[in-house]
Amino acid sequence: MAKLNYVFTSESVSEGHPDKVCDRISDAIVDLFLAADPHARVAVETLATTNLVVLAGEVRGPASVTPERLEAVARHAIKDIGYEQDGFHWQHAQVQVHVHSQSADIAVGVDAAGNKDEGAGDQGIMFGYACNETPALMPAPLFFAHNILRSLAEARHSGAAPLLGPDAKSQVTLQYIDGKPVHATTVVVSTQHDESLSQEDVREIVRPHVVNVLPPGWMCPEDKFYVNPTGRFVIGGPDGDSGLTGRKIIVDTYGGAAPHGGGAFSGKDPTKVDRSAAYAARYLAKNVVAAGLADRCTIQLAYAIGVSRPLSVYIDTHGTGRDGIDEDRLAEVLQQLVDLSPRGIREHLGLNKPIYARTAAYGHFGREPEADGGFSWERVDLVDRIKAAFKL
């Protein structure tokens, strides 16, 4: 039997966190290639440290995307985040570009040819998850951790909090009673700041962003509200710690509330099932919960390189499924509604578009679908068809 009374913690990191700077640059490069050619192939990693950015990876795309353009995109991303510091400055940092053509061996396995459909870009397992703890159908601790940092970032960009820096982290611990979150027991926020601010100054700047994000009455006790627990956070970002693409995969997904297949998203075009199949799994799980078939739903998809169809589709509703909902039958229905081949996913969700830089911070899931196709995997347009399949 599932444990019903417990505490659970999730963390988030801001757009200025060193790893998120790298995710943003890598995804901006994906967008650059897809804007030039919707069928470009991209796998680019970024490393950032004190006034140095290194781009490495393999691509297949138009010759118009030159190393100079890659460098310009990296600098723009850093500027947009807000880094104009002595140790990491969008204009003065050195940018090294080590990006080469895609391996011919990988291309053979992935490309469609003759009667062979497009195959997966690699083997792997991908998970999707949804639950009814929040309106976004996301786990509550992560949902609130993201939104605290998003609120602080909006204040920084608008000029309302000019003495805060881009680098920040949050951590939210919630008490669950009878399986439902009821209040915060601990909140931790660490944010980079101007050296003129004291720890107490930062605490009072941060406080309303926490109180306003949490539901009324959910604020933790004062002695469990930690802001910059070390007392000082002036040096931050890649100057304070090196960053790499793909190191915040739990922040990117479900905050530890659900399994993770292990593959990162950022820097990868949508032929890579690490990204596209994880989006598809979330899309399906969210529609299952939105349709009222379960309070929680986990979906696993498995792929092999060069093979177009998933090797397996696994569904677990964690004992919360509506009476009469068989999980094996549900797996069959979902595969009838959505073609889960790499090509089918890309076409159904419209993924061959420059929509990825915006995903690099504050989570790939739990966001609002956008008019240009961004966050298309957050749509709930399968609900009526799922209900009809089960005569609901």
Coordinates of C-alpha atoms in Angstrom, one line a residue:
M1 CA 0.0 0.0 0.0
A2 CA 1.3 3.5 -0.9
K3 CA 2.5 5.7 1.9
L4 CA 0.0 8.5 2.4
N5 CA 1.6 10.7 5.1
Y6 CA 5.1 12.0 4.4
V7 CA 7.2 15.0 3.4
F8 CA 8.8 15.3 -0.1
T9 CA 11.3 17.8 -1.4
S10 CA 12.2 19.1 -4.9
E11 CA 14.6 21.7 -6.1
S12 CA 14.9 24.1 -9.0
V13 CA 17.6 26.3 -10.4
S14 CA 17.4 29.6 -12.2
E15 CA 18.3 30.5 -15.7
G16 CA 21.6 31.9 -14.4
H17 CA 22.7 28.7 -12.8
P18 CA 25.9 27.6 -14.5
D19 CA 24.3 24.4 -15.9
K20 CA 21.3 26.2 -17.0
V21 CA 23.4 28.8 -18.8
C22 CA 24.8 25.9 -20.8
D23 CA 21.4 24.3 -21.4
R24 CA 20.2 27.7 -22.7
I25 CA 23.1 28.1 -25.1
S26 CA 22.8 24.5 -26.4
D27 CA 19.0 24.9 -27.0
A28 CA 19.5 28.3 -28.7
I29 CA 21.9 26.5 -31.1
V30 CA 19.2 23.9 -31.7
D31 CA 16.8 26.8 -32.5
L32 CA 19.3 28.4 -34.8
F33 CA 19.6 25.2 -36.9
L34 CA 15.9 24.4 -37.0
A35 CA 15.1 28.0 -38.1
A36 CA 17.4 27.5 -41.0
D37 CA 16.3 23.9 -41.8
P38 CA 13.5 22.2 -39.9
H39 CA 15.2 18.8 -40.5
A40 CA 18.7 19.7 -39.3
R41 CA 20.4 17.4 -36.9
V42 CA 21.9 18.8 -33.8
A43 CA 23.7 17.4 -30.7
V44 CA 25.7 20.2 -29.1
E45 CA 27.0 20.4 -25.6
T46 CA 28.2 23.5 -23.8
L47 CA 30.8 24.0 -21.0
A48 CA 31.1 27.3 -19.2
T49 CA 33.5 28.6 -16.6
T50 CA 35.2 31.9 -15.7
N51 CA 34.9 34.0 -18.9
L52 CA 35.1 30.8 -21.1
V53 CA 32.4 29.0 -23.1
V54 CA 33.2 25.8 -25.1
L55 CA 30.8 24.5 -27.7
A56 CA 31.2 20.8 -28.8
G57 CA 29.2 18.3 -30.7
E58 CA 27.9 17.2 -34.1
V59 CA 25.5 18.6 -36.5
R60 CA 24.0 18.3 -40.0
G61 CA 22.6 21.5 -41.3
P62 CA 22.9 24.3 -43.8
A63 CA 26.3 25.9 -44.4
S64 CA 24.8 29.2 -43.5
V65 CA 25.1 28.2 -39.9
T66 CA 28.7 29.1 -39.4
P67 CA 31.0 29.0 -36.3
E68 CA 30.6 32.8 -36.2
R69 CA 26.9 32.5 -35.9
L70 CA 27.2 29.9 -33.2
E71 CA 29.4 32.2 -31.2
A72 CA 26.9 35.1 -31.7
V73 CA 24.0 32.9 -30.4
A74 CA 26.0 31.9 -27.4
R75 CA 26.8 35.6 -26.5
H76 CA 23.2 36.6 -27.0
A77 CA 22.0 33.9 -24.7
I78 CA 24.4 35.0 -22.0
K79 CA 23.4 38.6 -22.4
D80 CA 19.7 37.8 -22.3
I81 CA 20.2 35.9 -19.0
G82 CA 21.9 39.0 -17.6
Y83 CA 25.6 38.2 -17.2
E84 CA 27.7 41.4 -17.3
Q85 CA 30.1 40.5 -14.5
D86 CA 33.8 40.7 -14.4
G87 CA 34.2 36.9 -14.2
F88 CA 31.5 36.1 -16.8
H89 CA 30.5 38.7 -19.3
W90 CA 28.5 38.1 -22.5
Q91 CA 30.8 40.5 -24.5
H92 CA 34.2 39.6 -23.0
A93 CA 34.0 35.8 -22.5
Q94 CA 36.1 33.7 -24.9
V95 CA 33.8 31.4 -27.0
Q96 CA 35.5 28.3 -28.5
V97 CA 33.5 26.4 -31.2
H98 CA 34.3 22.7 -31.7
V99 CA 31.3 21.5 -33.7
H100 CA 31.7 19.0 -36.5
S101 CA 29.5 17.0 -38.9
Q102 CA 27.3 14.2 -37.8
S103 CA 28.7 10.7 -37.8
A104 CA 27.7 8.9 -41.0
D105 CA 27.1 5.7 -39.0
I106 CA 24.5 7.5 -36.9
A107 CA 22.9 9.0 -40.0
V108 CA 22.5 5.6 -41.6
G109 CA 20.6 4.3 -38.6
V110 CA 18.4 7.3 -38.2
D111 CA 17.5 8.4 -41.7
A112 CA 14.5 7.1 -43.6
A113 CA 15.4 5.1 -46.8
G114 CA 13.4 3.0 -49.2
N115 CA 10.8 1.1 -47.1
K116 CA 12.7 1.9 -43.9
D117 CA 11.1 4.6 -41.7
E118 CA 13.1 7.0 -39.7
G119 CA 14.7 5.3 -36.7
A120 CA 15.4 6.5 -33.2
G121 CA 18.6 8.4 -32.8
D122 CA 19.8 6.2 -30.0
Q123 CA 18.6 3.5 -27.7
G124 CA 17.1 4.5 -24.4
I125 CA 14.2 4.6 -22.0
M126 CA 12.1 7.7 -21.5
F127 CA 9.5 8.5 -18.8
G128 CA 6.5 10.8 -18.7
Y129 CA 4.5 11.6 -15.6
A130 CA 1.5 13.6 -14.5
C131 CA -0.5 14.0 -11.3
N132 CA -3.4 16.1 -10.1
E133 CA -1.6 17.9 -7.3
T134 CA -1.5 21.3 -9.2
P135 CA -3.5 22.8 -12.1
A136 CA -0.5 22.1 -14.4
L137 CA -0.8 18.4 -13.4
M138 CA 2.8 18.5 -12.0
P139 CA 4.2 17.5 -8.6
A140 CA 3.6 20.3 -6.2
P141 CA 7.1 20.7 -4.7
L142 CA 8.7 21.2 -8.1
F143 CA 5.9 23.4 -9.3
F144 CA 6.4 25.8 -6.5
A145 CA 10.2 25.6 -6.6
H146 CA 10.1 26.6 -10.3
N147 CA 7.7 29.4 -9.7
I148 CA 9.6 31.0 -6.9
L149 CA 12.7 31.3 -9.1
R150 CA 10.6 32.5 -12.1
S151 CA 9.1 35.2 -9.9
L152 CA 12.6 36.4 -8.7
A153 CA 13.9 36.4 -12.3
E154 CA 10.9 38.5 -13.5
A155 CA 11.6 41.0 -10.7
R156 CA 15.3 41.1 -11.7
H157 CA 14.6 41.6 -15.4
S158 CA 11.9 44.2 -14.8
G159 CA 14.2 46.3 -12.5
A160 CA 12.1 45.6 -9.4
A161 CA 15.0 43.7 -7.8
P162 CA 18.1 45.2 -9.4
L163 CA 20.5 44.0 -6.7
L164 CA 19.9 40.3 -7.3
G165 CA 22.1 38.4 -9.7
P166 CA 21.1 35.7 -12.3
D167 CA 22.3 32.7 -10.3
A168 CA 19.8 31.2 -7.9
K169 CA 18.4 27.9 -6.5
S170 CA 15.3 27.0 -4.6
Q171 CA 14.1 23.9 -2.6
V172 CA 10.6 23.3 -1.4
T173 CA 9.6 20.6 1.1
L174 CA 5.9 19.8 1.4
Q175 CA 3.9 17.9 4.0
Y176 CA 1.5 15.3 2.5
I177 CA -1.5 14.1 4.4
D178 CA -3.6 11.3 2.9
G179 CA -1.5 11.6 -0.2
K180 CA -2.2 15.3 -0.8
P181 CA 0.1 18.2 -0.2
V182 CA -1.1 20.5 2.6
H183 CA 1.7 23.0 3.5
A184 CA 5.4 23.7 3.2
T185 CA 7.6 22.5 6.1
T186 CA 10.8 24.0 4.7
V187 CA 11.7 26.5 2.0
V188 CA 15.3 27.2 0.9
V189 CA 16.3 29.9 -1.5
S190 CA 19.8 30.9 -2.4
T191 CA 20.3 33.8 -4.8
Q192 CA 23.3 35.7 -6.1
H193 CA 23.2 39.4 -4.9
D194 CA 25.1 42.6 -4.9
E195 CA 27.8 42.8 -2.3
S196 CA 26.0 45.8 -0.7
L197 CA 23.2 43.6 0.5
S198 CA 23.2 41.8 3.9
Q199 CA 21.8 38.3 4.4
E200 CA 18.7 39.9 6.0
D201 CA 18.3 42.3 3.1
V202 CA 18.2 39.4 0.7
R203 CA 15.8 37.5 2.9
E204 CA 13.3 40.3 2.8
I205 CA 13.6 40.7 -1.0
V206 CA 13.0 37.0 -1.4
R207 CA 10.2 36.6 1.1
P208 CA 7.2 38.0 -0.9
H209 CA 8.2 35.8 -3.9
V210 CA 7.8 32.7 -1.8
V211 CA 4.6 33.8 0.0
N212 CA 2.9 34.9 -3.2
V213 CA 3.8 31.6 -5.0
L214 CA 2.7 29.2 -2.2
P215 CA -1.1 28.8 -1.7
P216 CA -2.5 30.9 1.2
G217 CA -1.5 29.5 4.6
W218 CA 1.1 27.2 3.2
M219 CA 4.2 29.2 4.2
C220 CA 6.7 27.3 6.3
P221 CA 7.6 28.3 9.9
E222 CA 10.0 31.2 10.1
D223 CA 12.8 29.1 11.5
K224 CA 12.5 26.7 8.5
F225 CA 12.8 29.5 5.9
Y226 CA 16.4 29.5 4.8
V227 CA 17.7 32.3 2.5
N228 CA 21.4 32.2 1.5
P229 CA 22.2 29.9 4.4
T230 CA 26.0 30.4 4.0
G231 CA 25.4 34.1 4.4
R232 CA 27.0 35.4 1.2
F233 CA 26.4 34.7 -2.5
V234 CA 28.1 37.5 -4.5
I235 CA 30.3 35.4 -6.9
G236 CA 28.0 33.1 -8.9
G237 CA 27.2 31.7 -12.3
P238 CA 30.0 30.1 -14.3
D239 CA 32.5 32.3 -12.5
G240 CA 31.6 30.6 -9.2
D241 CA 31.2 27.1 -10.5
S242 CA 31.6 25.5 -14.0
G243 CA 28.5 24.5 -15.9
L244 CA 27.7 21.7 -18.4
T245 CA 24.7 21.0 -20.6
G246 CA 22.4 18.3 -19.2
R247 CA 23.3 18.2 -15.6
K248 CA 19.9 19.2 -14.2
I249 CA 17.7 16.5 -15.7
I250 CA 15.7 16.0 -12.5
V251 CA 15.0 19.8 -12.3
D252 CA 14.0 19.6 -16.0
T253 CA 11.4 16.8 -15.4
Y254 CA 9.5 15.9 -12.2
G255 CA 11.8 16.9 -9.3
G256 CA 12.3 13.3 -8.3
A257 CA 8.6 12.4 -8.0
A258 CA 8.9 10.1 -11.0
P259 CA 11.5 7.9 -12.6
H260 CA 13.9 9.4 -15.2
G261 CA 15.4 7.5 -18.1
G262 CA 18.8 9.3 -17.7
G263 CA 19.0 11.2 -21.0
A264 CA 19.2 15.0 -21.0
F265 CA 17.0 17.1 -23.3
S266 CA 18.9 20.3 -24.1
G267 CA 21.1 20.6 -27.1
K268 CA 19.3 17.8 -29.0
D269 CA 17.1 18.1 -32.1
P270 CA 13.7 16.2 -31.9
T271 CA 14.9 13.1 -33.8
K272 CA 16.7 12.3 -30.5
V273 CA 14.2 10.3 -28.6
D274 CA 15.8 11.4 -25.3
R275 CA 13.9 14.6 -26.0
S276 CA 11.0 13.9 -28.2
A277 CA 9.9 10.6 -26.6
A278 CA 10.1 12.1 -23.1
Y279 CA 7.9 14.9 -24.4
A280 CA 5.5 12.3 -25.9
A281 CA 5.4 10.3 -22.7
R282 CA 4.5 13.5 -20.7
Y283 CA 1.9 14.4 -23.2
L284 CA 0.2 11.0 -22.9
A285 CA 0.4 10.9 -19.1
K286 CA -1.0 14.4 -18.8
N287 CA -3.9 13.6 -21.0
V288 CA -4.7 10.4 -19.0
V289 CA -4.8 12.4 -15.8
A290 CA -6.7 15.3 -17.4
A291 CA -9.3 12.8 -18.7
G292 CA -9.9 11.7 -15.1
L293 CA -8.7 8.1 -15.7
A294 CA -6.2 8.4 -12.8
D295 CA -4.8 10.7 -10.2
R296 CA -1.2 9.8 -11.1
C297 CA 0.2 8.3 -14.2
T298 CA 3.7 7.2 -15.2
I299 CA 4.5 6.1 -18.8
Q300 CA 7.7 4.5 -19.9
L301 CA 8.8 4.2 -23.6
A302 CA 11.8 2.2 -24.8
Y303 CA 13.6 2.6 -28.1
A304 CA 16.5 1.0 -30.0
I305 CA 18.8 3.0 -32.3
G306 CA 17.6 2.8 -35.9
V307 CA 14.3 1.2 -35.0
S308 CA 11.2 3.3 -35.6
R309 CA 8.7 1.7 -33.2
P310 CA 9.0 1.7 -29.5
L311 CA 10.1 -1.6 -28.1
S312 CA 7.8 -1.3 -25.1
V313 CA 5.1 0.9 -23.7
Y314 CA 4.6 0.7 -19.9
I315 CA 1.9 2.4 -17.9
D316 CA 1.5 2.6 -14.1
T317 CA -1.4 4.5 -12.5
H318 CA -0.1 3.8 -9.0
G319 CA -3.3 2.3 -7.8
T320 CA -5.2 5.6 -8.5
G321 CA -6.9 4.4 -11.7
R322 CA -10.6 4.8 -12.2
D323 CA -12.6 1.6 -11.7
G324 CA -12.6 -0.5 -14.9
I325 CA -9.4 1.1 -16.3
D326 CA -7.1 -1.6 -17.4
E327 CA -3.5 -0.3 -17.9
D328 CA -2.7 -2.8 -20.7
R329 CA -5.8 -1.6 -22.5
L330 CA -4.8 2.0 -21.9
A331 CA -1.4 1.4 -23.5
E332 CA -3.2 0.0 -26.6
V333 CA -5.5 3.0 -26.8
L334 CA -2.7 5.6 -26.4
Q335 CA -0.7 3.9 -29.2
Q336 CA -3.8 4.0 -31.4
L337 CA -4.2 7.8 -30.8
V338 CA -0.5 8.8 -31.3
D339 CA 2.1 7.3 -33.6
L340 CA 5.1 6.8 -31.2
S341 CA 7.7 6.5 -33.9
P342 CA 10.3 9.3 -33.9
R343 CA 8.7 10.7 -37.0
G344 CA 5.1 10.3 -35.6
I345 CA 6.0 12.1 -32.4
R346 CA 7.7 15.0 -34.2
E347 CA 4.7 15.4 -36.6
H348 CA 2.0 15.1 -34.0
L349 CA 3.6 17.6 -31.6
G350 CA 5.1 19.8 -34.3
L351 CA 8.6 19.6 -32.9
N352 CA 10.7 20.6 -35.9
K353 CA 10.5 24.3 -35.0
P354 CA 12.8 26.7 -33.1
I355 CA 10.9 26.4 -29.8
Y356 CA 13.6 25.0 -27.5
A357 CA 15.6 27.9 -25.9
R358 CA 12.5 28.7 -23.8
T359 CA 12.5 25.2 -22.3
A360 CA 16.0 25.5 -20.8
A361 CA 14.9 27.0 -17.5
Y362 CA 12.1 26.4 -15.0
G363 CA 11.2 23.0 -16.4
H364 CA 10.2 21.4 -19.7
F365 CA 6.9 20.4 -18.3
G366 CA 4.0 22.1 -16.5
R367 CA 4.1 25.1 -18.9
E368 CA 1.4 26.6 -21.0
P369 CA 1.2 25.6 -24.7
E370 CA 2.1 28.5 -26.9
A371 CA 0.6 29.8 -30.1
D372 CA 3.8 29.1 -32.2
G373 CA 3.9 25.5 -31.1
G374 CA 6.1 25.9 -28.0
F375 CA 5.3 23.4 -25.2
S376 CA 2.9 21.5 -27.5
W377 CA 3.4 18.4 -25.4
E378 CA 1.4 20.2 -22.6
R379 CA -1.8 20.2 -24.7
V380 CA -4.7 18.1 -23.4
D381 CA -6.3 17.6 -26.8
L382 CA -6.6 13.8 -26.4
V383 CA -9.0 14.0 -23.4
D384 CA -12.2 13.5 -25.3
R385 CA -10.8 10.6 -27.4
I386 CA -9.4 8.9 -24.4
K387 CA -12.8 9.2 -22.6
A388 CA -14.6 7.9 -25.7
A389 CA -12.3 4.8 -25.9
F390 CA -13.4 3.9 -22.3
K391 CA -17.0 5.0 -22.8
L392 CA -16.8 7.7 -20.2

